[in-house]
């Protein structure tokens, strides 16, 4: 799908300027004044409006089972609500139980996230320590693109790393 957003005030990290935005296949292809509209493009008049990149929520808990409860939002309802407010990407926490495989937990969260309405990524929590955890962190980084890990200094007796 080709989309032309016409005449809005485009806000970037560097500037705010009145411009058009041409998107094709979900990617921004051009930003500029009076861009030519490709044949078959959908045109949205953004005159008088701000055109901004989507936000990123770096701390979410979709479907999180935690201490006998489960978070009320799943990956569909939580990301759909986020999109309604302009957040286009979430970073959710994968939290394996103490002694559980980080890779298995990651695969579980990936399965839940298949229904997401927006982009997502993961922080993977380290809830215990061993050579297995160290090795799985490497696999997650190298083979699955996970670049954020967290350990807890709270929740003693549950998910706190105390080694």
Short mmCIF file of C-alpha atoms in Angstrom, two decimals:
data_model
loop_
_atom_site.label_atom_id
_atom_site.label_comp_id
_atom_site.label_asym_id
_atom_site.label_seq_id
_atom_site.Cartn_x
_atom_site.Cartn_y
_atom_site.Cartn_z
CA UNK A 1 0.00 0.00 0.00
CA UNK A 2 1.26 3.46 -0.91
CA UNK A 3 0.26 6.35 1.36
CA UNK A 4 0.88 10.07 0.95
CA UNK A 5 0.41 12.23 4.04
CA UNK A 6 -0.03 15.75 2.68
CA UNK A 7 0.73 19.14 4.18
CA UNK A 8 1.20 18.35 7.86
CA UNK A 9 3.87 19.66 10.18
CA UNK A 10 6.39 16.82 10.25
CA UNK A 11 8.12 16.53 13.62
CA UNK A 12 11.48 14.74 13.76
CA UNK A 13 14.31 14.64 16.28
CA UNK A 14 15.99 17.50 14.41
CA UNK A 15 13.20 19.79 13.22
CA UNK A 16 9.54 20.59 12.65
CA UNK A 17 8.66 21.52 9.08
CA UNK A 18 5.59 21.60 6.88
CA UNK A 19 6.03 18.70 4.46
CA UNK A 20 4.54 15.65 2.80
CA UNK A 21 5.41 12.10 3.82
CA UNK A 22 5.40 9.28 1.27
CA UNK A 23 5.06 5.77 2.68
CA UNK A 24 5.18 2.55 0.71
CA UNK A 25 4.97 -0.96 2.11
CA UNK A 26 4.93 0.37 5.67
CA UNK A 27 8.18 2.30 5.21
CA UNK A 28 8.81 6.04 4.87
CA UNK A 29 10.25 6.57 1.39
CA UNK A 30 10.40 10.38 1.21
CA UNK A 31 9.77 13.53 3.24
CA UNK A 32 9.59 16.87 1.46
CA UNK A 33 7.51 19.78 0.21
CA UNK A 34 5.03 19.13 -2.58
CA UNK A 35 6.04 15.53 -3.27
CA UNK A 36 4.58 13.94 -6.39
CA UNK A 37 1.71 11.58 -5.56
CA UNK A 38 2.34 8.13 -7.05
CA UNK A 39 -0.45 6.56 -9.07
CA UNK A 40 -2.81 4.57 -6.85
CA UNK A 41 -1.61 6.14 -3.59
CA UNK A 42 -4.04 6.89 -0.79
CA UNK A 43 -3.79 10.57 0.13
CA UNK A 44 -4.42 11.81 3.67
CA UNK A 45 -4.79 15.56 4.20
CA UNK A 46 -2.81 16.44 7.31
CA UNK A 47 -3.04 20.21 6.87
CA UNK A 48 -2.99 21.87 10.30
CA UNK A 49 -1.94 18.63 12.01
CA UNK A 50 1.30 17.30 13.47
CA UNK A 51 2.81 14.25 11.78
CA UNK A 52 5.01 12.46 14.32
CA UNK A 53 6.78 9.12 14.64
CA UNK A 54 5.13 6.55 16.86
CA UNK A 55 6.16 6.23 20.46
CA UNK A 56 7.96 3.34 22.10
CA UNK A 57 6.81 2.03 25.48
CA UNK A 58 9.91 0.35 26.94
CA UNK A 59 8.22 -1.22 29.97
CA UNK A 60 5.14 -3.38 29.41
CA UNK A 61 3.74 -6.57 30.92
CA UNK A 62 1.43 -8.29 28.42
CA UNK A 63 -0.07 -11.57 29.67
CA UNK A 64 2.54 -11.65 32.44
CA UNK A 65 1.96 -14.43 34.97
CA UNK A 66 3.27 -13.02 38.22
CA UNK A 67 2.95 -14.21 41.81
CA UNK A 68 -0.38 -15.97 41.28
CA UNK A 69 -1.97 -13.42 38.95
CA UNK A 70 -1.88 -12.66 35.21
CA UNK A 71 -1.72 -9.19 33.68
CA UNK A 72 -5.09 -8.08 32.31
CA UNK A 73 -3.77 -7.04 28.87
CA UNK A 74 -2.76 -9.59 26.28
CA UNK A 75 -0.58 -8.83 23.28
CA UNK A 76 -3.56 -7.95 21.11
CA UNK A 77 -5.56 -5.77 23.52
CA UNK A 78 -2.48 -4.06 24.94
CA UNK A 79 -0.91 -3.22 21.58
CA UNK A 80 -4.24 -2.19 20.05
CA UNK A 81 -4.77 0.24 22.94
CA UNK A 82 -1.19 1.48 22.57
CA UNK A 83 -1.73 2.21 18.87
CA UNK A 84 -4.81 4.24 19.77
CA UNK A 85 -2.56 6.52 21.81
CA UNK A 86 0.25 6.76 19.26
CA UNK A 87 2.55 4.09 20.68
CA UNK A 88 3.66 1.87 17.80
CA UNK A 89 6.22 -0.33 19.58
CA UNK A 90 6.33 -1.98 22.99
CA UNK A 91 9.19 -3.68 24.80
CA UNK A 92 7.69 -6.40 26.95
CA UNK A 93 9.31 -8.36 29.78
CA UNK A 94 9.97 -12.09 29.40
CA UNK A 95 10.16 -13.30 32.99
CA UNK A 96 11.00 -16.97 33.43
CA UNK A 97 10.46 -18.55 36.81
CA UNK A 98 13.50 -19.25 38.98
CA UNK A 99 15.33 -22.24 37.52
CA UNK A 100 13.44 -22.05 34.21
CA UNK A 101 15.08 -21.86 30.79
CA UNK A 102 15.37 -18.34 29.35
CA UNK A 103 15.00 -19.81 25.84
CA UNK A 104 11.80 -21.65 26.76
CA UNK A 105 10.35 -18.51 28.34
CA UNK A 106 11.33 -16.46 25.26
CA UNK A 107 9.56 -18.97 22.99
CA UNK A 108 6.44 -18.81 25.19
CA UNK A 109 6.32 -15.00 24.98
CA UNK A 110 6.93 -15.09 21.21
CA UNK A 111 3.93 -17.40 20.89
CA UNK A 112 1.74 -15.03 22.92
CA UNK A 113 2.98 -12.08 20.87
CA UNK A 114 1.90 -13.57 17.52
CA UNK A 115 -1.42 -11.75 17.93
CA UNK A 116 0.17 -8.32 18.57
CA UNK A 117 -1.30 -5.40 16.63
CA UNK A 118 1.92 -3.36 16.86
CA UNK A 119 5.66 -3.90 16.78
CA UNK A 120 7.26 -5.42 19.85
CA UNK A 121 10.59 -6.44 21.31
CA UNK A 122 11.62 -8.07 24.56
CA UNK A 123 13.69 -7.56 27.68
CA UNK A 124 14.54 -11.01 29.05
CA UNK A 125 14.76 -11.24 32.83
CA UNK A 126 17.51 -13.24 34.49
CA UNK A 127 15.79 -14.77 37.51
CA UNK A 128 18.58 -17.15 38.53
CA UNK A 129 22.20 -17.74 37.58
CA UNK A 130 24.13 -20.70 36.19
CA UNK A 131 26.25 -21.65 33.20
CA UNK A 132 22.99 -22.53 31.41
CA UNK A 133 21.68 -18.98 31.90
CA UNK A 134 24.95 -17.50 30.62
CA UNK A 135 24.85 -19.74 27.54
CA UNK A 136 21.17 -19.01 26.84
CA UNK A 137 21.79 -15.26 27.08
CA UNK A 138 24.37 -15.66 24.33
CA UNK A 139 21.97 -17.66 22.17
CA UNK A 140 19.20 -15.10 22.68
CA UNK A 141 21.53 -12.26 21.68
CA UNK A 142 23.18 -13.99 18.70
CA UNK A 143 20.27 -15.95 17.25
CA UNK A 144 17.15 -14.05 18.32
CA UNK A 145 18.27 -10.43 18.47
CA UNK A 146 17.58 -9.95 22.17
CA UNK A 147 19.75 -7.05 23.31
CA UNK A 148 18.19 -6.23 26.66
CA UNK A 149 18.40 -8.29 29.83
CA UNK A 150 17.22 -7.43 33.34
CA UNK A 151 17.81 -8.86 36.77
CA UNK A 152 15.78 -8.05 39.84
CA UNK A 153 17.05 -6.89 43.19
CA UNK A 154 13.51 -7.09 44.55
CA UNK A 155 10.97 -9.92 44.87
CA UNK A 156 13.17 -12.05 47.13
CA UNK A 157 12.07 -15.66 47.12
CA UNK A 158 10.40 -15.24 43.73
CA UNK A 159 12.47 -13.82 40.87
CA UNK A 160 15.27 -11.96 42.64
CA UNK A 161 18.78 -13.07 41.69
CA UNK A 162 20.54 -13.54 45.02
CA UNK A 163 23.71 -15.37 43.95
#
